[in-house]
PDB file of C-alpha atoms in Angstrom:
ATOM      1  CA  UNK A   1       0.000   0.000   0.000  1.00  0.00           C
ATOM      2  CA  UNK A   2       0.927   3.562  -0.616  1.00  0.00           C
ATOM      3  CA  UNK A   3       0.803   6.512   1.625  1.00  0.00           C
ATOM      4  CA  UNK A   4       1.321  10.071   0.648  1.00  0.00           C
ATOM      5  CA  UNK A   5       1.975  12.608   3.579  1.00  0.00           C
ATOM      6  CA  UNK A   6       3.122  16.210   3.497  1.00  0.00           C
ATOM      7  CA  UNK A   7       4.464  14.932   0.107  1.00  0.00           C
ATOM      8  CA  UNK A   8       6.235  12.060   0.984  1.00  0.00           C
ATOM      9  CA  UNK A   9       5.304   9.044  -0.392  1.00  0.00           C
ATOM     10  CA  UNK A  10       5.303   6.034   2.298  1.00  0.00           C
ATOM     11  CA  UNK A  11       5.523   2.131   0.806  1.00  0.00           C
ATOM     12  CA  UNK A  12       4.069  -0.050   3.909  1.00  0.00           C
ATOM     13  CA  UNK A  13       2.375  -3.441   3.761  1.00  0.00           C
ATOM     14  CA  UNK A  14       0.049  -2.038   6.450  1.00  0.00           C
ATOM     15  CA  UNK A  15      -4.037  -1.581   5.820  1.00  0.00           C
ATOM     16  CA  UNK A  16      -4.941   1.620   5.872  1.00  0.00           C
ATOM     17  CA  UNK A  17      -7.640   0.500   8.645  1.00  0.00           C
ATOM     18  CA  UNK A  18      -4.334  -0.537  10.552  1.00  0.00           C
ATOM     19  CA  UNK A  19      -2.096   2.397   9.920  1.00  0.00           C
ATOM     20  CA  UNK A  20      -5.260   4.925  10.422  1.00  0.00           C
ATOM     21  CA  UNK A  21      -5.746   3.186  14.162  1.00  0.00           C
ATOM     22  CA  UNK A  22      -1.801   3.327  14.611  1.00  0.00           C
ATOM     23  CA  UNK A  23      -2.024   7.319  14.523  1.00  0.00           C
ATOM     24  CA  UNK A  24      -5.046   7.800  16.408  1.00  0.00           C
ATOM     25  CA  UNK A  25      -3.606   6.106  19.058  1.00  0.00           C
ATOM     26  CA  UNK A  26      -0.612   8.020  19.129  1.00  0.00           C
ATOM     27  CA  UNK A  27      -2.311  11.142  18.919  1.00  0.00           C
ATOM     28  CA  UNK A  28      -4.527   9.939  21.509  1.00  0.00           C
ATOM     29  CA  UNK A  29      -1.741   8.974  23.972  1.00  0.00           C
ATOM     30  CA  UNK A  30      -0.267  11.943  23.220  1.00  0.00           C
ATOM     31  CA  UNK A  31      -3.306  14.665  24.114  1.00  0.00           C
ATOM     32  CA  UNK A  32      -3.912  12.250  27.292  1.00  0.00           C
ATOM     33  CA  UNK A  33      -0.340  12.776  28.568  1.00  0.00           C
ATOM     34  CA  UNK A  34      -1.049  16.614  27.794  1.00  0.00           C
ATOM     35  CA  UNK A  35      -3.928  16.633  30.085  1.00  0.00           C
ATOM     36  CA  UNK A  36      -2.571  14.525  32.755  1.00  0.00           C
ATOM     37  CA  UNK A  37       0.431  16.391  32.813  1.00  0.00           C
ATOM     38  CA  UNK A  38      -0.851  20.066  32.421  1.00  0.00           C
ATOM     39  CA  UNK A  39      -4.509  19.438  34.813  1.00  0.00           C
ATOM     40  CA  UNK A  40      -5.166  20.894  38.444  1.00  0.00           C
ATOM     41  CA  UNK A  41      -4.507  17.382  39.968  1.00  0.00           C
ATOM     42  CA  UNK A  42      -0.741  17.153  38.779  1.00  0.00           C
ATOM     43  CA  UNK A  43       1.670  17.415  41.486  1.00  0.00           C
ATOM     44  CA  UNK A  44       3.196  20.995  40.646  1.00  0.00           C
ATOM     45  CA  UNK A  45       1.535  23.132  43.123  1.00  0.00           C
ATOM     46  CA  UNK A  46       0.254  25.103  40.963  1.00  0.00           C
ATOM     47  CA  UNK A  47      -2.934  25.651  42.913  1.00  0.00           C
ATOM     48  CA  UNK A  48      -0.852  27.443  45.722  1.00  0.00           C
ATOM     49  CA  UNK A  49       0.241  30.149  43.057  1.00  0.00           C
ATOM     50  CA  UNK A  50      -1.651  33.507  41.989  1.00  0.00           C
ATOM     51  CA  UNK A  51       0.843  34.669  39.842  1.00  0.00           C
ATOM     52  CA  UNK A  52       0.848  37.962  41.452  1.00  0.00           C
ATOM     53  CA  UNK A  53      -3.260  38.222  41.180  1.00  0.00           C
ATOM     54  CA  UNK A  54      -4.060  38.234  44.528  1.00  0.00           C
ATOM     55  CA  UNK A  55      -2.661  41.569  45.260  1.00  0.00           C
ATOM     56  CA  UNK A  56      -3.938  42.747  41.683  1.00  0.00           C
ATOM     57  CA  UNK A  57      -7.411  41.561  43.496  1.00  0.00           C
ATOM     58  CA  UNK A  58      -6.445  43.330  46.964  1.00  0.00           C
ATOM     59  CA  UNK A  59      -5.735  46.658  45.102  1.00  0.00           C
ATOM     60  CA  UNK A  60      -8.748  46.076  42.708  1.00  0.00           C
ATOM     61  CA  UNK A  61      -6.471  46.243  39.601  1.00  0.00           C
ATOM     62  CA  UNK A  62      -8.747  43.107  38.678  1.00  0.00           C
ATOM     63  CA  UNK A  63     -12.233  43.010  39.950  1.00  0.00           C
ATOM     64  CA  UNK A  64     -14.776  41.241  38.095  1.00  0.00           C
ATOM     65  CA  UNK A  65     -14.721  39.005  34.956  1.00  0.00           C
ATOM     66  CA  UNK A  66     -13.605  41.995  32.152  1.00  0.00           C
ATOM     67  CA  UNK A  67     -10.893  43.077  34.368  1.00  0.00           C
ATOM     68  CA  UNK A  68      -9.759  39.573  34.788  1.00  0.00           C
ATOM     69  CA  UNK A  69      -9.836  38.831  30.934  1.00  0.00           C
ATOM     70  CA  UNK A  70      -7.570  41.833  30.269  1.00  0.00           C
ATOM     71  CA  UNK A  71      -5.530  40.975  32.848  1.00  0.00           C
ATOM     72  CA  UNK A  72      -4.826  37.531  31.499  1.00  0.00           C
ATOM     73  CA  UNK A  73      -5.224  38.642  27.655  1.00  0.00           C
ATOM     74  CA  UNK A  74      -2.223  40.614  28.475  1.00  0.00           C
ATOM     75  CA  UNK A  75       0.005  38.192  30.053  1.00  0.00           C
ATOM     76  CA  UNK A  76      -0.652  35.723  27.778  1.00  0.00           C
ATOM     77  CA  UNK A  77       0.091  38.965  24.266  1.00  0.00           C
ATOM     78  CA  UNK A  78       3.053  39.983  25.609  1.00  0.00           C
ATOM     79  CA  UNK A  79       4.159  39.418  29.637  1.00  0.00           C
ATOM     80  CA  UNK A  80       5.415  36.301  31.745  1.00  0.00           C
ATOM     81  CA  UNK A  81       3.248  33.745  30.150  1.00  0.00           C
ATOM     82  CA  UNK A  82       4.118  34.815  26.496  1.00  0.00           C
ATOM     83  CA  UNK A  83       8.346  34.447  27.924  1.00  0.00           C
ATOM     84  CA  UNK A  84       7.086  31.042  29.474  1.00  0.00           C
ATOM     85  CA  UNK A  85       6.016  29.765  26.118  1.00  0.00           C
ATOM     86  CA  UNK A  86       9.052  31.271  24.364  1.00  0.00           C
ATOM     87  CA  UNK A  87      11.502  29.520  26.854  1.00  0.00           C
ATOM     88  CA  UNK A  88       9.344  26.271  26.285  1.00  0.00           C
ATOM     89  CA  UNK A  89       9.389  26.481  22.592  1.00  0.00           C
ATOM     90  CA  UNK A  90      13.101  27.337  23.007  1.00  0.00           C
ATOM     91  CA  UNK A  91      13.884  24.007  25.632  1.00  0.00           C
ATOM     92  CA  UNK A  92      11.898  21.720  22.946  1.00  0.00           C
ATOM     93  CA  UNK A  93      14.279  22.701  20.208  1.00  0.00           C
ATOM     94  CA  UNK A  94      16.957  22.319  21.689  1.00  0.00           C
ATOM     95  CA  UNK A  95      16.469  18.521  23.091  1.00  0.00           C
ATOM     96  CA  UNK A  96      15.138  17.906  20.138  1.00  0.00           C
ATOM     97  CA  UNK A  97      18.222  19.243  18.525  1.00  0.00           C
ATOM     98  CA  UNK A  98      21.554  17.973  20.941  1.00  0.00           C
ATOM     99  CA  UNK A  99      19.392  16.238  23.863  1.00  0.00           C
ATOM    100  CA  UNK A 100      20.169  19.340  26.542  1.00  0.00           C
ATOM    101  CA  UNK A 101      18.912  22.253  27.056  1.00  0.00           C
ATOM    102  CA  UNK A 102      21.068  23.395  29.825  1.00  0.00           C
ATOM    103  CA  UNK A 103      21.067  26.898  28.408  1.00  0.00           C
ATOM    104  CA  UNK A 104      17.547  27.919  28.165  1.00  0.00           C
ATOM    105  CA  UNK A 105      17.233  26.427  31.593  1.00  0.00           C
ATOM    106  CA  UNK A 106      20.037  28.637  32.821  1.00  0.00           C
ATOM    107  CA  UNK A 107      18.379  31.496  31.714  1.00  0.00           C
ATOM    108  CA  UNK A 108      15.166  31.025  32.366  1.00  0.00           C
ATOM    109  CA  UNK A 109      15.853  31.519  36.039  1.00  0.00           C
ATOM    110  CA  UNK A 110      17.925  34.045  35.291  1.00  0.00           C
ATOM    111  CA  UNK A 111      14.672  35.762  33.912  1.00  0.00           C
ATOM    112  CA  UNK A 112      12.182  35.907  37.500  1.00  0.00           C
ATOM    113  CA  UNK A 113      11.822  39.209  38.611  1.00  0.00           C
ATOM    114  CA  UNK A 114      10.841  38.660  41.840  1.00  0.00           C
ATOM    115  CA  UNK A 115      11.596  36.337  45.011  1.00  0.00           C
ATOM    116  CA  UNK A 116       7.840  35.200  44.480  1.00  0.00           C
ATOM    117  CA  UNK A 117       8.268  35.011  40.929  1.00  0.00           C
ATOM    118  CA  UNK A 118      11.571  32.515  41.401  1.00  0.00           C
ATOM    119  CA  UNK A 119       9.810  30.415  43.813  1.00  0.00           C
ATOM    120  CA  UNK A 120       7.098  29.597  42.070  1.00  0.00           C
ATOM    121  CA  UNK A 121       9.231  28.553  38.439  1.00  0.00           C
ATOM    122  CA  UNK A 122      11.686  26.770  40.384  1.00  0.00           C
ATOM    123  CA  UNK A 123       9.159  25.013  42.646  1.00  0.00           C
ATOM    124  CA  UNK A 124       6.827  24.064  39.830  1.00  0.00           C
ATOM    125  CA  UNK A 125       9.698  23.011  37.522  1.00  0.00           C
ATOM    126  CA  UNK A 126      11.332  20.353  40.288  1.00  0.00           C
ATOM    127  CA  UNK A 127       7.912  18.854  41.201  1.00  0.00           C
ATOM    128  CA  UNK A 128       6.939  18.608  37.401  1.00  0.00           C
ATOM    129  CA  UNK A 129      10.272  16.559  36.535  1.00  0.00           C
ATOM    130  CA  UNK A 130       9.839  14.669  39.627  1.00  0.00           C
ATOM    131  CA  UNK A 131       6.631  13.658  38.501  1.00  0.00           C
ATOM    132  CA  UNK A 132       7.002  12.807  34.939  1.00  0.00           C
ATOM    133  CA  UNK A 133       9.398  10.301  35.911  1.00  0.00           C
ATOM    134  CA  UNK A 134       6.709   7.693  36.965  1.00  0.00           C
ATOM    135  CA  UNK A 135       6.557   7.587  32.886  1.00  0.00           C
ATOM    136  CA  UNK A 136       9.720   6.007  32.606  1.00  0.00           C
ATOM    137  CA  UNK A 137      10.162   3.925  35.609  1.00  0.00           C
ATOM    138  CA  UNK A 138      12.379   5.906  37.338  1.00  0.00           C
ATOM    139  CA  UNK A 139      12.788   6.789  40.636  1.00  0.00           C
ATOM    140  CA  UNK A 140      11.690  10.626  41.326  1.00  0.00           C
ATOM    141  CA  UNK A 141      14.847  13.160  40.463  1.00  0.00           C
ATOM    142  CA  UNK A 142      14.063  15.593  43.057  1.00  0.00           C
ATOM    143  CA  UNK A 143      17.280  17.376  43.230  1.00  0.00           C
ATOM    144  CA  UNK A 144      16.584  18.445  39.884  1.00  0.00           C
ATOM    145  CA  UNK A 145      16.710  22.204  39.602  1.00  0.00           C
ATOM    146  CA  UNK A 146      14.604  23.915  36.523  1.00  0.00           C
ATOM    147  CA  UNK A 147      12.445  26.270  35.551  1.00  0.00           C
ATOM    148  CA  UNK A 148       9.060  25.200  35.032  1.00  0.00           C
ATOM    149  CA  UNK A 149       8.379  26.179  31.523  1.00  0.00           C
ATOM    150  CA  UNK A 150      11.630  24.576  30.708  1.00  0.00           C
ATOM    151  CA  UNK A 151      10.998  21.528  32.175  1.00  0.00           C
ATOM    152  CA  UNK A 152       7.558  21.355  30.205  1.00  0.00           C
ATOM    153  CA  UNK A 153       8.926  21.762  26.962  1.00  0.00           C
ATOM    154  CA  UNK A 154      12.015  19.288  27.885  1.00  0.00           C
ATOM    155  CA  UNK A 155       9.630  16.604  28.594  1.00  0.00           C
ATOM    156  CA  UNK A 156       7.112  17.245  25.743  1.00  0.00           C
ATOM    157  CA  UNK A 157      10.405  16.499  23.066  1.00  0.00           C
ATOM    158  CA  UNK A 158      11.844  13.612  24.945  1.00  0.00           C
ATOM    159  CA  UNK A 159       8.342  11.946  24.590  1.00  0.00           C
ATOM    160  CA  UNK A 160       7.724  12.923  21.517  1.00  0.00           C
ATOM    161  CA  UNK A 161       4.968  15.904  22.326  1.00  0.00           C
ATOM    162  CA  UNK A 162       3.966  18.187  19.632  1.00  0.00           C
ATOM    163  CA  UNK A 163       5.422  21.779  20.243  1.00  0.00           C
ATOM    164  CA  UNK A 164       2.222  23.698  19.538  1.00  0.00           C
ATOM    165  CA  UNK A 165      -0.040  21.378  20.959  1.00  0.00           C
ATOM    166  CA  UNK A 166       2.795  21.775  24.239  1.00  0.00           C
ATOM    167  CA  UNK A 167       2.326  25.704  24.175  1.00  0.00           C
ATOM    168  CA  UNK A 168      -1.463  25.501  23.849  1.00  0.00           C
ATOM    169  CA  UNK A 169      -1.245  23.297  26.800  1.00  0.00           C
ATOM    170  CA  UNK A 170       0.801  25.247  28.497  1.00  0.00           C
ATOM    171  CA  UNK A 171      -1.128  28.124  28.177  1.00  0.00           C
ATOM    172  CA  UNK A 172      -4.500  27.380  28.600  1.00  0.00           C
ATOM    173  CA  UNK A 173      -3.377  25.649  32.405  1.00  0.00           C
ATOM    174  CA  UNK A 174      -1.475  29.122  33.126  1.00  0.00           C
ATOM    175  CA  UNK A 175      -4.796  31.111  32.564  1.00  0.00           C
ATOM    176  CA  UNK A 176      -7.254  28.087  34.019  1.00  0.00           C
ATOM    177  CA  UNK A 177      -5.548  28.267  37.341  1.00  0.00           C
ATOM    178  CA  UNK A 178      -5.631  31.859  37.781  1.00  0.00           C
ATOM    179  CA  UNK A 179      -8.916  31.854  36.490  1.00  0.00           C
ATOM    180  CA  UNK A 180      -9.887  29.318  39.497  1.00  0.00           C
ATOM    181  CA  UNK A 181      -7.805  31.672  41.885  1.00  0.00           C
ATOM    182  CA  UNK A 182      -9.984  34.688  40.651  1.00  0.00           C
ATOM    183  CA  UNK A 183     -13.129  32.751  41.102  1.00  0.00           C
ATOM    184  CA  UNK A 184     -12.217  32.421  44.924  1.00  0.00           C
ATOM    185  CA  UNK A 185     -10.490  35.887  45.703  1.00  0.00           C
ATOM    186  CA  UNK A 186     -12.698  38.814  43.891  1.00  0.00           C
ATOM    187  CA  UNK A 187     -14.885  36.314  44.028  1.00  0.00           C
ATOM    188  CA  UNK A 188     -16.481  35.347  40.684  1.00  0.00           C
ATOM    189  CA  UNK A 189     -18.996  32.971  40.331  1.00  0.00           C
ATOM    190  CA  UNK A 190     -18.213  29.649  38.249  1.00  0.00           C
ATOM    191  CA  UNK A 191     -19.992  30.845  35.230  1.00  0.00           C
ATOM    192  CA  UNK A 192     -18.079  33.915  35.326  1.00  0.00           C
ATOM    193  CA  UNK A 193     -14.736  31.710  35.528  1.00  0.00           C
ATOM    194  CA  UNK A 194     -16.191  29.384  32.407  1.00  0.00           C
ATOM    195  CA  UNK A 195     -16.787  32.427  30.479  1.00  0.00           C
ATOM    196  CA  UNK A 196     -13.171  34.157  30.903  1.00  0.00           C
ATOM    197  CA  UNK A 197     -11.719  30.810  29.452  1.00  0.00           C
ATOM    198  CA  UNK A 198     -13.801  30.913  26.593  1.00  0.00           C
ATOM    199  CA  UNK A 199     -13.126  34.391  26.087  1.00  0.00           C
ATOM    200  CA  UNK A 200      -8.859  33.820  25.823  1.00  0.00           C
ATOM    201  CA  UNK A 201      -9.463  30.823  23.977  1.00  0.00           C
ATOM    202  CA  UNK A 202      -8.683  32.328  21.087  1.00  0.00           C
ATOM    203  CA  UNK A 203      -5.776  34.587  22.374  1.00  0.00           C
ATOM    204  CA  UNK A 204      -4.017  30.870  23.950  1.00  0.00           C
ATOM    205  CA  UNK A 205      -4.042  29.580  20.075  1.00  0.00           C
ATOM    206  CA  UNK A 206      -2.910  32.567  18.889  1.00  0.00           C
ATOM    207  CA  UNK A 207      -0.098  32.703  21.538  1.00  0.00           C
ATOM    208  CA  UNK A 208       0.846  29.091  21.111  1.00  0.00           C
ATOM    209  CA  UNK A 209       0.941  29.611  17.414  1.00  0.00           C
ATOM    210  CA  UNK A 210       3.159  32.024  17.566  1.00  0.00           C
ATOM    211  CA  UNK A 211       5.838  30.518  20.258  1.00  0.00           C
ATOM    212  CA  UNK A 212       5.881  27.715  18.099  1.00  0.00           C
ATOM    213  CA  UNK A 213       7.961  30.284  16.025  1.00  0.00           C
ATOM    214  CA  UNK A 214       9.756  32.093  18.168  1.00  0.00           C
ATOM    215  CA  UNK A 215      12.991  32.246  19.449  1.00  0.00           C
ATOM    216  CA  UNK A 216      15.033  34.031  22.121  1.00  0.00           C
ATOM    217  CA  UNK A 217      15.001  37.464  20.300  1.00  0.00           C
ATOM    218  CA  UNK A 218      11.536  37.731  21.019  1.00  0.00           C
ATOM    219  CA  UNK A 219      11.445  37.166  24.831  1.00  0.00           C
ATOM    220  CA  UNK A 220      10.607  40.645  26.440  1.00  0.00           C
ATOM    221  CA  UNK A 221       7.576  41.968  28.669  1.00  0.00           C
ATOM    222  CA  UNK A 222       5.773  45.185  28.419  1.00  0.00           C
ATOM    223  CA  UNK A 223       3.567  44.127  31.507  1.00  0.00           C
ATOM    224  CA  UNK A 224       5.309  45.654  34.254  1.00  0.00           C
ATOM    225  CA  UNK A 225       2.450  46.121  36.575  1.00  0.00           C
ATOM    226  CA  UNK A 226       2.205  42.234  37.008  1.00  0.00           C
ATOM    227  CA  UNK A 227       5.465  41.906  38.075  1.00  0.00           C
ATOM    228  CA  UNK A 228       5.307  44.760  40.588  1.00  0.00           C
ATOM    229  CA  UNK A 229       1.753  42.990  42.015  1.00  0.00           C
ATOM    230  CA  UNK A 230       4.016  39.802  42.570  1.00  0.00           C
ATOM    231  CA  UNK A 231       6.758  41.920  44.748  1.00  0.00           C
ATOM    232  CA  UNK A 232       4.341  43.362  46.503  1.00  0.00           C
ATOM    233  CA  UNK A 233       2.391  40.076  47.057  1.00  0.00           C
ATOM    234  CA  UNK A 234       5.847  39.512  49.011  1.00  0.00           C
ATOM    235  CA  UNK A 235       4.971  41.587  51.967  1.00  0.00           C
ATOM    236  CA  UNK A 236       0.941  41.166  51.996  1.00  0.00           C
ATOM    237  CA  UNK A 237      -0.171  41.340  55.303  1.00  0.00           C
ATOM    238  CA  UNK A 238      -2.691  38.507  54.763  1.00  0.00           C
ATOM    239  CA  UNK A 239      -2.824  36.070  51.505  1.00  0.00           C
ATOM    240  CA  UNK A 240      -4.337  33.056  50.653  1.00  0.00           C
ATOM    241  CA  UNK A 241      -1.258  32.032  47.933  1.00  0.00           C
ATOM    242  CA  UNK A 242       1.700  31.856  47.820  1.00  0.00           C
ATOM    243  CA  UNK A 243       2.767  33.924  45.213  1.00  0.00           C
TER     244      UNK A 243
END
């Protein structure tokens, strides 16, 4: 039988019934793993971590579902999450290229502005390769120091991830968690929270699209008002995260 892909032209003694069910399954496997890896319930401690939004909230910078949207919109155009998806983009390429990407990870911490900021990249990155180990059998690598973007986009090449599927993961579980943190602190009801997700839908593919693109030339943040929120989330008198 012949195949013709993205104009290659594939001789296999494979049905197409057979080779069809081979690449749904692997593109199966390999959204599942994105979910698992990139939900609420995986290990990161993500859920501890409002980005800086809870004193955004306290000083009513964000206040009720619009202010929210642009808030995220924002971050996700051009502030911390549009770096994140850069350095991930940036990690994938380069396992995928020489199997290391000691680099990117160097930088990548070099890039938190903040104590808060640090904390939660660093923390987030070592529970997130601790985790993925239980994929390979191996025992958890805890002393493993790396940003967390870094360490998504590591992962996603070594098993064979998609990049811009990666980033639109990526993405959409940066803006769903602070979404949930929103939903408790200004508060907003659920349907307020299901709303702003649908709203940056749109803005995450866009985002992801073009990360998938990028490279280090185009890291940079104009949002400077988030990162001043998470230094000042430092010395909140009383906070429910912990950045």
């Amino acid at each position: 039988m012949v195949i013709r892909m993205m104009g290659i032209t594939i001789i296999t003694t494979m049905t197409m019934s057979t080779a069809i069910t081979t690449m749904t399954e692997a593109t199966t496997s390999a959204l599942l793993r994105l979910m698992t890896w990139l939900s609420p319930a995986f290990p990161v401690g993500a859920f501890a971590c409002s980005h800086g939004l809870e004193r955004a909230i306290d000083e009513r910078l964000v206040r009720d579902r619009a202010s929210l949207i642009a808030w995220l919109e924002v971050l996700l155009k051009r502030g911390s999450a549009w770096n994140d998806a850069v350095l991930l983009a940036e990690a994938w390429r380069e396992v995928i290229a020489s199997g290391s990407c000691a680099e990117v990870a160097e930088l990548a911490e070099a890039m938190a502005g903040s104590r808060e900021r640090h904390m939660e990249t660093m923390l987030q990155g070592v529970a997130f390769a601790a985790a993925i180990s239980a994929w390979a059998g191996e025992p958890e690598k805890t002393e493993m120091r790396i940003a967390y973007p870094v360490a998504v986009g590591q992962a996603a090449a070594q098993h064979g991830l998609e990049l811009e599927d990666t980033l639109a993961a990526y993405l959409h579980a940066f803006a769903s968690n602070l979404v949930q943190a929103a939903v408790r602190l200004v508060p907003l009801g659920q349907r307020d929270g299901v709303k702003a997700m649908a709203a940056l839908e749109a803005v995450i593919r866009r985002t992801a699209e073009r990360a998938a693109v990028s490279t280090l030339d185009d890291l940079g943040s104009s949002v400077f008002m988030s990162d001043i929120m998470a230094m000042r989330h430092e010395v909140q008198y009383s906070r429910v995260f912990r950045s």
